[in-house]
Short mmCIF file of C-alpha atoms in Angstrom, two decimals:
data_model
loop_
_atom_site.label_atom_id
_atom_site.label_comp_id
_atom_site.label_asym_id
_atom_site.label_seq_id
_atom_site.Cartn_x
_atom_site.Cartn_y
_atom_site.Cartn_z
CA SER A 13 1.56 17.76 -15.43
CA LEU A 14 4.77 17.42 -16.96
CA HIS A 15 3.78 13.80 -17.75
CA ASP A 16 0.75 14.44 -19.39
CA ALA A 17 2.42 17.24 -21.43
CA LEU A 18 4.87 14.93 -23.00
CA PRO A 19 4.51 12.50 -26.17
CA ILE A 20 4.43 9.11 -25.06
CA CYS A 21 7.81 7.80 -26.55
CA GLU A 22 9.30 10.65 -24.18
CA ARG A 23 7.69 10.07 -20.81
CA PHE A 24 9.18 8.83 -17.66
CA THR A 25 8.92 4.73 -17.93
CA PHE A 26 11.56 3.53 -15.44
CA THR A 27 9.61 1.93 -12.79
CA ALA A 28 12.63 0.35 -11.09
CA PHE A 29 14.49 3.51 -10.85
CA MET A 30 11.61 5.57 -9.50
CA LEU A 31 11.46 3.10 -6.63
CA VAL A 32 15.30 3.31 -6.04
CA VAL A 33 14.71 6.83 -5.35
CA GLN A 34 11.55 6.35 -3.25
CA CYS A 35 13.15 3.49 -1.18
CA ALA A 36 16.40 5.76 -0.60
CA VAL A 37 14.42 8.87 0.52
CA ASN A 38 12.12 6.81 2.75
CA ALA A 39 15.06 5.27 4.40
CA VAL A 40 16.88 8.39 4.92
CA VAL A 41 13.81 10.37 6.29
CA ALA A 42 13.34 7.27 8.88
CA PHE A 43 16.85 7.54 9.78
CA LEU A 44 16.85 11.30 10.27
CA VAL A 45 13.36 11.19 12.31
CA ARG A 46 14.97 8.15 14.33
CA LEU A 47 17.82 10.12 15.39
CA ILE A 48 15.97 13.24 16.46
CA THR A 49 13.10 11.17 18.34
CA GLN A 50 14.72 7.96 19.50
CA ARG A 51 17.19 8.54 22.38
CA ALA A 52 17.86 4.88 23.30
CA LYS A 53 20.06 2.41 21.70
CA THR A 54 18.54 0.27 18.69
CA ALA A 55 16.92 -2.94 20.23
CA PRO A 56 17.82 -6.60 19.10
CA GLN A 57 16.45 -7.23 15.87
CA SER A 58 16.83 -9.39 12.85
CA LEU A 59 18.34 -7.94 9.65
CA LEU A 60 17.57 -11.20 7.99
CA GLU A 61 13.78 -10.87 8.93
CA HIS A 62 13.92 -7.35 7.67
CA SER A 63 15.30 -8.30 4.36
CA LYS A 64 12.42 -10.67 3.97
CA CYS A 65 9.91 -8.02 4.68
CA ALA A 66 11.70 -5.65 2.13
CA ALA A 67 11.73 -8.24 -0.44
CA SER A 68 8.16 -8.83 -0.11
CA TYR A 69 7.43 -5.10 -0.20
CA VAL A 70 9.25 -3.78 -2.73
CA THR A 71 8.03 -6.88 -5.12
CA ALA A 72 4.46 -5.45 -4.16
CA MET A 73 5.33 -1.93 -5.23
CA TYR A 74 7.06 -2.94 -8.32
CA MET A 75 4.35 -4.85 -9.59
CA SER A 76 1.65 -2.47 -8.76
CA ASN A 77 3.56 0.27 -10.53
CA ARG A 78 4.33 -2.00 -13.50
CA SER A 79 0.69 -2.77 -13.68
CA LEU A 80 -0.19 1.01 -14.59
CA ASN A 81 1.59 0.47 -18.17
CA TYR A 82 -1.27 -1.91 -18.88
CA ILE A 83 -4.41 -0.83 -17.21
CA PRO A 84 -5.86 2.41 -16.24
CA TYR A 85 -5.08 3.72 -12.68
CA PRO A 86 -8.79 3.70 -11.63
CA LEU A 87 -8.67 0.04 -12.39
CA ALA A 88 -5.61 -0.30 -10.45
CA VAL A 89 -7.25 1.53 -7.52
CA LEU A 90 -10.35 -0.94 -7.73
CA ALA A 91 -8.00 -3.97 -7.38
CA LYS A 92 -6.34 -2.34 -4.50
CA SER A 93 -9.87 -1.96 -2.72
CA CYS A 94 -9.79 -5.93 -2.12
CA LYS A 95 -6.11 -5.38 -0.31
CA MET A 96 -7.59 -6.52 3.29
CA ILE A 97 -8.63 -9.87 1.67
CA PRO A 98 -5.01 -11.31 0.86
CA VAL A 99 -3.55 -9.52 4.18
CA MET A 100 -6.07 -11.64 6.27
CA LEU A 101 -5.34 -14.78 4.16
CA MET A 102 -1.78 -14.52 4.42
CA GLY A 103 -1.96 -13.88 8.14
CA VAL A 104 -3.74 -17.36 8.57
CA LEU A 105 -1.43 -19.18 6.30
CA ILE A 106 1.91 -17.56 7.39
CA ARG A 107 1.16 -16.43 11.10
CA LYS A 108 -1.50 -19.09 12.06
CA GLN A 109 -4.11 -16.17 13.01
CA ARG A 110 -7.37 -16.90 13.77
CA TYR A 111 -10.22 -14.75 12.77
CA SER A 112 -13.90 -14.90 13.52
CA THR A 113 -16.78 -15.41 10.98
CA VAL A 114 -17.79 -11.87 11.65
CA GLU A 115 -14.32 -10.43 10.80
CA TYR A 116 -14.29 -12.44 7.57
CA LEU A 117 -17.81 -10.95 6.60
CA CYS A 118 -16.66 -7.40 7.76
CA VAL A 119 -13.62 -7.55 5.52
CA GLY A 120 -15.70 -8.86 2.60
CA ALA A 121 -18.29 -6.16 3.15
CA MET A 122 -15.81 -3.50 3.16
CA SER A 123 -13.62 -4.49 0.01
CA LEU A 124 -16.96 -5.11 -1.96
CA GLY A 125 -18.41 -2.08 -0.75
CA THR A 126 -15.24 -0.16 -1.81
CA ALA A 127 -14.76 -1.87 -5.19
CA ALA A 128 -18.38 -1.00 -6.32
CA PHE A 129 -18.00 2.53 -5.24
CA ALA A 130 -14.76 2.85 -7.06
CA LEU A 131 -16.42 1.46 -10.39
CA ARG A 132 -17.60 4.90 -10.97
CA LYS A 133 -14.15 6.16 -11.30
CA ILE A 134 -13.70 3.84 -14.79
CA PRO A 135 -15.43 5.91 -16.86
CA SER A 136 -14.86 3.53 -19.76
CA PHE A 137 -15.55 0.24 -17.72
CA SER A 138 -17.01 -1.74 -20.72
CA ALA A 139 -16.40 -4.42 -23.33
CA ASP A 140 -16.01 -1.95 -26.03
CA ALA A 141 -13.22 0.01 -23.93
CA PHE A 142 -10.86 -3.17 -23.68
CA SER A 143 -11.55 -4.48 -27.30
CA GLY A 144 -8.11 -5.30 -28.88
CA VAL A 145 -6.06 -4.95 -25.78
CA ASP A 146 -7.51 -8.12 -23.85
CA THR A 147 -3.98 -9.29 -23.58
CA ALA A 148 -2.46 -5.94 -21.88
CA VAL A 149 -5.59 -5.77 -19.68
CA LEU A 150 -4.90 -9.17 -18.56
CA ILE A 151 -1.17 -8.72 -17.69
CA GLY A 152 -2.18 -5.57 -15.84
CA ILE A 153 -4.80 -7.66 -13.88
CA LEU A 154 -2.21 -10.60 -13.25
CA LEU A 155 0.60 -8.11 -12.12
CA ASN A 156 -2.14 -6.35 -9.57
CA ILE A 157 -3.05 -9.95 -8.21
CA THR A 158 0.68 -10.64 -7.67
CA SER A 159 1.07 -7.33 -5.92
CA LEU A 160 -1.74 -8.14 -3.56
CA VAL A 161 -0.54 -11.37 -2.76
CA PHE A 162 2.85 -9.93 -1.69
CA ASP A 163 1.01 -7.04 0.19
CA GLY A 164 -0.53 -9.64 2.27
CA THR A 165 2.79 -11.71 2.57
CA THR A 166 4.52 -8.40 3.81
CA GLY A 167 1.93 -7.85 6.52
CA ALA A 168 2.18 -11.19 7.85
CA LEU A 169 6.03 -11.14 7.90
CA GLN A 170 5.98 -7.94 9.61
CA GLY A 171 3.49 -9.07 12.19
CA ARG A 172 5.57 -12.05 12.86
CA LEU A 173 8.52 -9.78 13.23
CA SER A 174 6.79 -7.71 15.90
CA GLU A 175 6.13 -10.95 17.79
CA VAL A 176 9.93 -12.25 17.80
CA TYR A 177 11.50 -8.79 18.15
CA PRO A 178 9.25 -6.62 20.20
CA GLY A 179 11.51 -3.83 20.71
CA ALA A 180 11.97 -2.76 17.33
CA THR A 181 10.12 0.44 16.65
CA SER A 182 8.49 1.58 13.51
CA LEU A 183 10.79 3.64 12.45
CA ASP A 184 13.31 0.86 12.60
CA TYR A 185 10.74 -1.11 10.49
CA MET A 186 10.71 1.75 7.98
CA MET A 187 14.52 2.37 8.01
CA PHE A 188 15.68 -1.23 7.77
CA GLN A 189 13.17 -2.56 5.38
CA ASN A 190 13.76 0.61 2.95
CA ALA A 191 17.26 0.11 2.98
CA PHE A 192 17.11 -3.67 2.09
CA ALA A 193 14.58 -2.62 -0.83
CA PHE A 194 16.97 -0.03 -2.21
CA LEU A 195 19.41 -2.61 -2.46
CA PHE A 196 17.25 -5.07 -4.03
CA VAL A 197 15.56 -2.76 -6.58
CA SER A 198 18.85 -1.15 -7.32
CA VAL A 199 19.95 -4.59 -8.92
CA VAL A 200 16.54 -5.00 -10.72
CA ALA A 201 17.15 -1.22 -12.13
CA PHE A 202 20.78 -2.03 -13.34
CA PHE A 203 20.00 -5.22 -15.08
CA SER A 204 16.70 -3.83 -16.82
CA THR A 205 17.16 -0.24 -17.76
CA GLY A 206 20.54 0.60 -16.23
CA PHE A 207 20.94 4.11 -14.57
CA HIS A 208 22.07 5.96 -17.56
CA GLU A 209 18.62 6.48 -19.25
CA PRO A 210 16.64 7.55 -16.31
CA LEU A 211 19.38 10.08 -15.32
CA SER A 212 19.69 11.41 -18.85
CA PHE A 213 15.66 11.72 -18.90
CA LEU A 214 16.11 13.65 -15.81
CA ALA A 215 18.86 15.69 -16.91
CA ALA A 216 16.86 16.61 -19.90
CA TYR A 217 13.63 17.51 -17.87
CA PRO A 218 14.57 19.10 -14.60
CA GLN A 219 10.90 19.45 -13.48
CA ALA A 220 10.74 15.46 -13.60
CA SER A 221 13.55 15.38 -10.74
CA LEU A 222 11.47 17.73 -8.67
CA ASP A 223 8.21 15.86 -9.12
CA LEU A 224 10.27 12.51 -8.30
CA LEU A 225 11.48 14.08 -5.17
CA LEU A 226 8.48 15.32 -4.25
CA PHE A 227 6.63 12.02 -4.75
CA SER A 228 9.26 10.35 -2.76
CA LEU A 229 8.91 12.82 0.13
CA CYS A 230 5.06 12.38 0.19
CA SER A 231 5.74 8.64 0.39
CA ALA A 232 8.10 8.89 3.34
CA MET A 233 5.57 11.04 5.16
CA GLY A 234 2.96 8.34 4.36
CA GLN A 235 5.07 5.57 5.44
CA ILE A 236 5.55 7.09 9.04
CA ALA A 237 1.93 6.74 9.77
CA ILE A 238 1.60 3.32 7.80
CA PHE A 239 4.48 1.57 9.69
CA TYR A 240 3.40 3.15 12.96
CA VAL A 241 -0.07 1.45 12.63
CA VAL A 242 1.55 -2.01 11.25
CA ARG A 243 3.72 -2.00 14.24
CA HIS A 244 1.64 -0.88 17.11
CA HIS A 245 -1.90 -2.33 15.67
CA SER A 246 -1.91 -4.80 12.70
CA ALA A 247 -1.40 -4.91 8.85
CA LEU A 248 -4.99 -5.75 8.82
CA ALA A 249 -5.67 -2.39 10.84
CA CYS A 250 -3.54 -0.65 8.54
CA SER A 251 -5.31 -2.05 5.40
CA THR A 252 -8.74 -1.30 6.62
CA ILE A 253 -7.84 2.34 7.25
CA THR A 254 -6.23 2.66 3.67
CA THR A 255 -9.33 1.07 2.25
CA THR A 256 -11.74 3.11 3.96
CA ARG A 257 -9.69 6.06 3.07
CA LYS A 258 -10.20 5.26 -0.57
CA PHE A 259 -13.97 4.92 0.02
CA PHE A 260 -14.46 8.43 1.77
CA THR A 261 -12.21 10.18 -0.69
CA ILE A 262 -14.37 8.92 -3.68
CA LEU A 263 -17.39 9.68 -1.70
CA PHE A 264 -16.30 13.34 -0.82
CA SER A 265 -15.37 13.85 -4.34
CA ILE A 266 -18.99 12.59 -5.44
CA LEU A 267 -20.55 14.85 -3.00
CA TRP A 268 -18.32 17.91 -3.48
CA PHE A 269 -18.77 17.96 -7.31
CA GLY A 270 -22.44 17.14 -7.23
CA HIS A 271 -22.43 13.82 -9.01
CA ASP A 272 -25.45 11.36 -9.19
CA LEU A 273 -24.80 8.31 -7.17
CA LEU A 274 -25.46 5.03 -9.04
CA PRO A 275 -27.65 2.26 -7.67
CA LEU A 276 -24.76 0.15 -7.38
CA GLN A 277 -23.01 2.94 -5.31
CA TYR A 278 -25.81 2.91 -2.65
CA VAL A 279 -25.11 -0.84 -2.31
CA GLY A 280 -21.65 0.00 -2.03
CA ILE A 281 -22.25 2.62 0.83
CA VAL A 282 -24.28 0.19 2.86
CA LEU A 283 -21.80 -2.48 2.57
CA VAL A 284 -18.82 -0.16 3.78
CA PHE A 285 -20.63 1.33 6.49
CA ALA A 286 -22.04 -1.99 7.83
CA GLY A 287 -18.42 -3.52 7.45
CA LEU A 288 -16.84 -0.99 9.35
CA GLY A 289 -19.42 -0.36 12.03
CA THR A 290 -19.60 -3.95 12.91
CA ASN A 291 -15.99 -4.28 12.97
CA ILE A 292 -15.49 -1.14 15.35
CA TYR A 293 -18.17 -2.58 17.52
CA VAL A 294 -16.55 -6.26 17.66
CA LYS A 295 -13.31 -4.66 18.51
CA TYR A 296 -14.83 -2.48 21.26
CA ALA A 297 -16.94 -5.52 22.85
CA ARG A 298 -13.75 -7.53 22.49
CA SER A 299 -11.38 -4.67 24.41
CA ARG A 300 -14.10 -4.38 27.29
CA ASN A 301 -14.18 -7.93 27.63
CA THR A 302 -10.55 -8.36 27.94
CA ALA A 303 -10.33 -5.19 30.62
CA SER A 304 -13.25 -6.74 32.75
CA GLY A 305 -11.50 -10.12 32.70
CA LYS A 306 -8.31 -8.15 33.90
CA LYS A 307 -10.30 -6.45 36.55
CA THR A 308 -11.86 -9.81 37.79
CA LEU A 309 -8.25 -11.23 38.19
#
């Protein structure tokens, strides 16, 4: 890629500006899709609540991207494997949700299993690999933990929004929250690096502009699906999907390229499938009980 071909001093390091473009494209795509697909008028909803979600959401993204300046990408992915845990905990703290012991165990099993499996993607995961850069690694890990906390907060706030304003659609979520996120992160970009430096970089390397646009469009396509799941199911369901997707991506890569599985990864496979299977069964049994209760009534 262009990024790898450039010397470190000439690489694109403007995290806030990248998020400005990403949020702008997300909001515009949501507006256009909404314009085409939604015939009815916009349902009543709170812009203040959307702005709270946006502040939490863009903070999580910013912290996650900033952490990549301090730790390798595979290590960041490893941390994100535990995203379901803060989503569940923030749901309890903010929305007063209740989960069964089985659900806690399922989330723990899937998180630990995916994390154990992702360890293979860190070829230099050893004490020697981090010698001399302990401070940088610590900063990266702290940024990732902060990102996870705000991921969980975002899910809880979005869940509360769906309860108070049930008429809001997933495209409303995506458009309003990215529009507010664009405003918030624009202020951060202005006071950190400004806009002259990143725009000068893009002018000097036109290929980077195309990469940034394609990245943002891919983000927008993914967000359409993500916001749909969050709106019509839950933030925890969305985190479950994205976590298991990471697991199956790594598993497919290992099988496709003929890599040997480590003993720890066999444990990871058992944990993920046990947690996922139990979670599906519990939800299926619960839906059947609910349906039978309605029939009785």
